[in-house]
Structure formats: structure tokens, C-alpha cells
Tab-separated table of C-alpha atoms in Angstrom:
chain	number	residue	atom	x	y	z
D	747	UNK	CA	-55.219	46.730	289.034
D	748	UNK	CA	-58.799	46.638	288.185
D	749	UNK	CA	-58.236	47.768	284.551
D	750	UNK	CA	-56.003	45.005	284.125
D	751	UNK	CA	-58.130	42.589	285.500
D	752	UNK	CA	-60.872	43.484	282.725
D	753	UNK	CA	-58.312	43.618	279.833
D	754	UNK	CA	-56.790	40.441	280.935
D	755	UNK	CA	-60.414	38.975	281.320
D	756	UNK	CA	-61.439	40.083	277.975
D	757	UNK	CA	-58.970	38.685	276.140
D	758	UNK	CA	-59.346	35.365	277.990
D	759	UNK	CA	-62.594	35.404	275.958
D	760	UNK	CA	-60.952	36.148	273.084
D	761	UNK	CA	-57.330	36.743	272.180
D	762	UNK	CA	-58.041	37.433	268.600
D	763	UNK	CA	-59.503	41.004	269.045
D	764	UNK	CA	-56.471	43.588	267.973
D	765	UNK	CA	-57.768	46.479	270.258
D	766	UNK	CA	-57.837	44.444	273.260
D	767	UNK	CA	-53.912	43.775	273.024
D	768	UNK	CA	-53.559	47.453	272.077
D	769	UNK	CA	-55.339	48.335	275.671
D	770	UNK	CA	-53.348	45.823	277.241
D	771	UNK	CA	-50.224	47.097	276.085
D	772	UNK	CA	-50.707	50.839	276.951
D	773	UNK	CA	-52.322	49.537	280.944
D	774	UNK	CA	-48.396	46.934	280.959
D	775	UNK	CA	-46.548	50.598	279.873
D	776	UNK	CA	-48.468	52.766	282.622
D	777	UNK	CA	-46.822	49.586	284.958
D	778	UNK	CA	-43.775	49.928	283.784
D	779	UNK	CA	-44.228	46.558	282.210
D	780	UNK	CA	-42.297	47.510	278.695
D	781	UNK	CA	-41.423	44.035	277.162
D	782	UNK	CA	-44.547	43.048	277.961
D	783	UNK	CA	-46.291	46.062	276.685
D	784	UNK	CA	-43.961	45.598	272.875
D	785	UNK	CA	-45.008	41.895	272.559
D	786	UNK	CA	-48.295	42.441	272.866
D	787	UNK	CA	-48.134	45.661	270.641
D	788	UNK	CA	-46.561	42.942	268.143
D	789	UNK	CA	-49.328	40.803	268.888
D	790	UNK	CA	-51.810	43.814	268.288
D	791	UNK	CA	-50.060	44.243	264.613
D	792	UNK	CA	-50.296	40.468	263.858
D	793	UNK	CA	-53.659	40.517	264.197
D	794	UNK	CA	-54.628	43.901	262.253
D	795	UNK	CA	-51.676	44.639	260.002
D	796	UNK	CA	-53.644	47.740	258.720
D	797	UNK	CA	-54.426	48.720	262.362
D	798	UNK	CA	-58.303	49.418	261.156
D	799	UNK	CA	-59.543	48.795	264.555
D	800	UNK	CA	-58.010	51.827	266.389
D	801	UNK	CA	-58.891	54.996	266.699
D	802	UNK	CA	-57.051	57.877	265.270
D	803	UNK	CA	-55.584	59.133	268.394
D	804	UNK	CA	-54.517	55.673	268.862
D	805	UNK	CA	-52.043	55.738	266.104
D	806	UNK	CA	-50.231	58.517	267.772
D	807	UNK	CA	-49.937	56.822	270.860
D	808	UNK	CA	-48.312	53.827	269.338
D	809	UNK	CA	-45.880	55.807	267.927
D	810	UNK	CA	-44.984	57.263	271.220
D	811	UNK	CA	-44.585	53.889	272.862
D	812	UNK	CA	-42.154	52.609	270.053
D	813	UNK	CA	-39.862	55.555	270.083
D	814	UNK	CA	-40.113	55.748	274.200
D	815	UNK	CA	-38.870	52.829	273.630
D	816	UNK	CA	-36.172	54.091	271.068
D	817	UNK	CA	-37.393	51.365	268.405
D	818	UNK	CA	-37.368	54.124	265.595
D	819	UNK	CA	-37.519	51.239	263.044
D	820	UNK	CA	-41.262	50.433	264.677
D	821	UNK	CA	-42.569	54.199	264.028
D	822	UNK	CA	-40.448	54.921	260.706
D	823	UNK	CA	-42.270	51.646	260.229
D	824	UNK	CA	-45.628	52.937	261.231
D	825	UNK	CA	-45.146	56.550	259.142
D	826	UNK	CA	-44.209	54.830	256.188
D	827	UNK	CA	-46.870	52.719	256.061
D	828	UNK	CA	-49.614	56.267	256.563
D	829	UNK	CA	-47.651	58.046	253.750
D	830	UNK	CA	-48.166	54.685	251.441
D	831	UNK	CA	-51.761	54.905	252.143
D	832	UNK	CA	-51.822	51.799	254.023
D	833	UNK	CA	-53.342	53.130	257.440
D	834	UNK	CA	-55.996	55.298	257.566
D	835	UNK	CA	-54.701	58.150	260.084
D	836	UNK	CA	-51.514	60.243	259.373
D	837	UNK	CA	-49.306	61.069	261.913
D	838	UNK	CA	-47.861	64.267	263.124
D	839	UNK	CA	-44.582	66.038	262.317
D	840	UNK	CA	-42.429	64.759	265.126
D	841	UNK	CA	-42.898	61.506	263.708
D	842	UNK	CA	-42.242	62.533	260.313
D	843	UNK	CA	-39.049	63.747	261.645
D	844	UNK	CA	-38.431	60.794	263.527
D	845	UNK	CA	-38.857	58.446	260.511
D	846	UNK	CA	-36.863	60.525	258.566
D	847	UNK	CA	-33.656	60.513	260.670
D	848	UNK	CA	-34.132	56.729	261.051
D	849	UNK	CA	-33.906	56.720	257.016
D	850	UNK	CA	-31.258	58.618	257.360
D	851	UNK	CA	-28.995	56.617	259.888
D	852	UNK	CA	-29.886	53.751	257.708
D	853	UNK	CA	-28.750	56.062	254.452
D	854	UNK	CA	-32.129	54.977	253.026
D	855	UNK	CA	-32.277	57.740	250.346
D	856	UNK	CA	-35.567	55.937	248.681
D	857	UNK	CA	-37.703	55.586	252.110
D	858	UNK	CA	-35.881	59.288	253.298
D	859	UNK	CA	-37.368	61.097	250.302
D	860	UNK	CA	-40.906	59.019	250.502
D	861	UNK	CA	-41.099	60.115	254.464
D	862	UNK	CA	-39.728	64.150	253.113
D	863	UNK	CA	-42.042	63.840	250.160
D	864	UNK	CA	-45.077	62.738	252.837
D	865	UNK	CA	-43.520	65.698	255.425
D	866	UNK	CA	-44.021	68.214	252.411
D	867	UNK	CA	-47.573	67.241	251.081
D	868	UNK	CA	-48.571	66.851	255.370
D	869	UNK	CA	-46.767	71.011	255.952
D	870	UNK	CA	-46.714	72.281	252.719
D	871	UNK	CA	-45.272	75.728	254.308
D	872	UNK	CA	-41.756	73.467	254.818
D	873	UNK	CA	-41.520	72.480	251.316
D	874	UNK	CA	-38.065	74.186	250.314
D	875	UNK	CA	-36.665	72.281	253.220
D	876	UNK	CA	-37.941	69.029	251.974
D	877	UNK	CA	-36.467	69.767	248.865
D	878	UNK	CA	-33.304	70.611	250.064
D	879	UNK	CA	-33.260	67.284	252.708
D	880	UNK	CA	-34.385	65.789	249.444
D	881	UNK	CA	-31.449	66.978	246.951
D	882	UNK	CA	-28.720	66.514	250.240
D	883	UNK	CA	-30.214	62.409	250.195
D	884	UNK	CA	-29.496	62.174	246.677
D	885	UNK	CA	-26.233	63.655	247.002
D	886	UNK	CA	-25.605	61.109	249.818
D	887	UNK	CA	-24.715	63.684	252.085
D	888	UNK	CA	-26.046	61.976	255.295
D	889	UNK	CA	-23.545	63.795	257.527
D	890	UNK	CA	-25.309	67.055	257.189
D	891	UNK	CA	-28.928	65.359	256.925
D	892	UNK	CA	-27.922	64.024	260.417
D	893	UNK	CA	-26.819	66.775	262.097
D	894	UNK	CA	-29.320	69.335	260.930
């Protein structure tokens, strides 16, 4: 309770600062508090599109929350937005993997092979694979991509 008093106070003083909603957000999960924890997790984005003001762990953790929350649009979102260079922190292979089968259920063969191109430069020992996710994309074989 006491943490949430001093978030909620803080951003009293000043809803504009993007870190603040992202504390918020993780103390409303811990409480169970999920709607509450996305729309302020939303709010945190809105305010720092680039997310500059976390912390590389931090990254991570979002990416948890979202697909806790089985929104793998939000951290295909989030992954394709590291491999474009447009966040500064990369994320690991599970959500590589997650982003990928989201591109895949959508049959999104240009955003599947960014993510498997980004999985290969990020584990360069599990390049044949990417290649081979990459060729079964083009072929449109989506079947096998999502049952692998």
C-alpha cells in the first residue's frame, strides 16, 4: 500500500513523467489490478514512444506484462520496434519467438522474416533455422511455421 501511495503521489505532481506510469503499472499488476496496469502501460507509451526513460531490464519486463496478458500484438509490437533500431535495448529470445509466431498467425511474411532476420543477427548459432523459418514464410507455409 505504501508504494502505491508514493507512485500515486508522484504522479499527482506530475502525470507527464513516462517512468512514473511504468512503476505504477508494474505496483496495479503485483495487485492484480491488470486493466489498470495496461492503460497506464498505454499511457507510459504515449508519453515516451521510444521508451528512452527506462532502464534496460525494464524493457523485458514490459514484455512480460503484455504477453501475461496474451496481447502478443503489444510485444511483437515492442520486438519489432528493437530490431528497427527504434528502442535502445534488445530483447531476449523468448520474445523473438513470441513476435515471430504472432507474425505468423497474422501470415505476416514481411514483419516474420524482419523478427527471424533480428532472431539470426541476436543468436547467430540458429541461423540455418532462420533461414529455413525464412524460406517456409515465403513459401506461405504457415501451417508448419505454426506448429514447429
Amino acid at each position: 500500500p505504501e508504494a502505491l501511495e508514493q507512485i500515486e503521489y508522484a504522479l499527482n505532481l506530475d502525470q507527464g513523467v513516462a517512468r512514473s506510469h511504468f512503476h505504477y503499472a508494474l505496483i496495479l499488476a503485483a495487485e492484480g489490478r491488470d486493466e489498470e496496469a495496461r492503460a497506464e502501460l498505454l499511457e507510459m507509451e504515449r508519453l515516451d514512444p521510444t521508451l528512452n526513460s527506462l532502464l534496460d531490464a525494464d524493457y523485458e519486463t514490459i514484455a512480460m506484462l503484455w504477453n501475461a496478458w496474451e496481447r502478443r500484438d503489444k510485444v511483437a509490437e515492442l520486438v519489432l520496434k528493437s530490431s528497427r533500431g527504434e528502442l535502445r535495448s534488445f530483447f531476449s529470445s523468448k520474445y523473438i519467438q513470441v513476435a515471430m509466431y504472432y507474425f505468423a498467425i497474422e501470415e505476416d511474411t514481411e514483419k516474420f522474416t524482419e523478427m527471424a532476420r533480428y532472431g539470426a543477427k541476436r543468436l547467430p548459432a540458429m541461423q540455418e533455422d532462420f533461414d529455413v523459418l525464412i524460406e517456409l514464410a515465403r513459401k506461405g507455409s504457415w501451417a508448419i511455421i505454426r506448429n514447429l
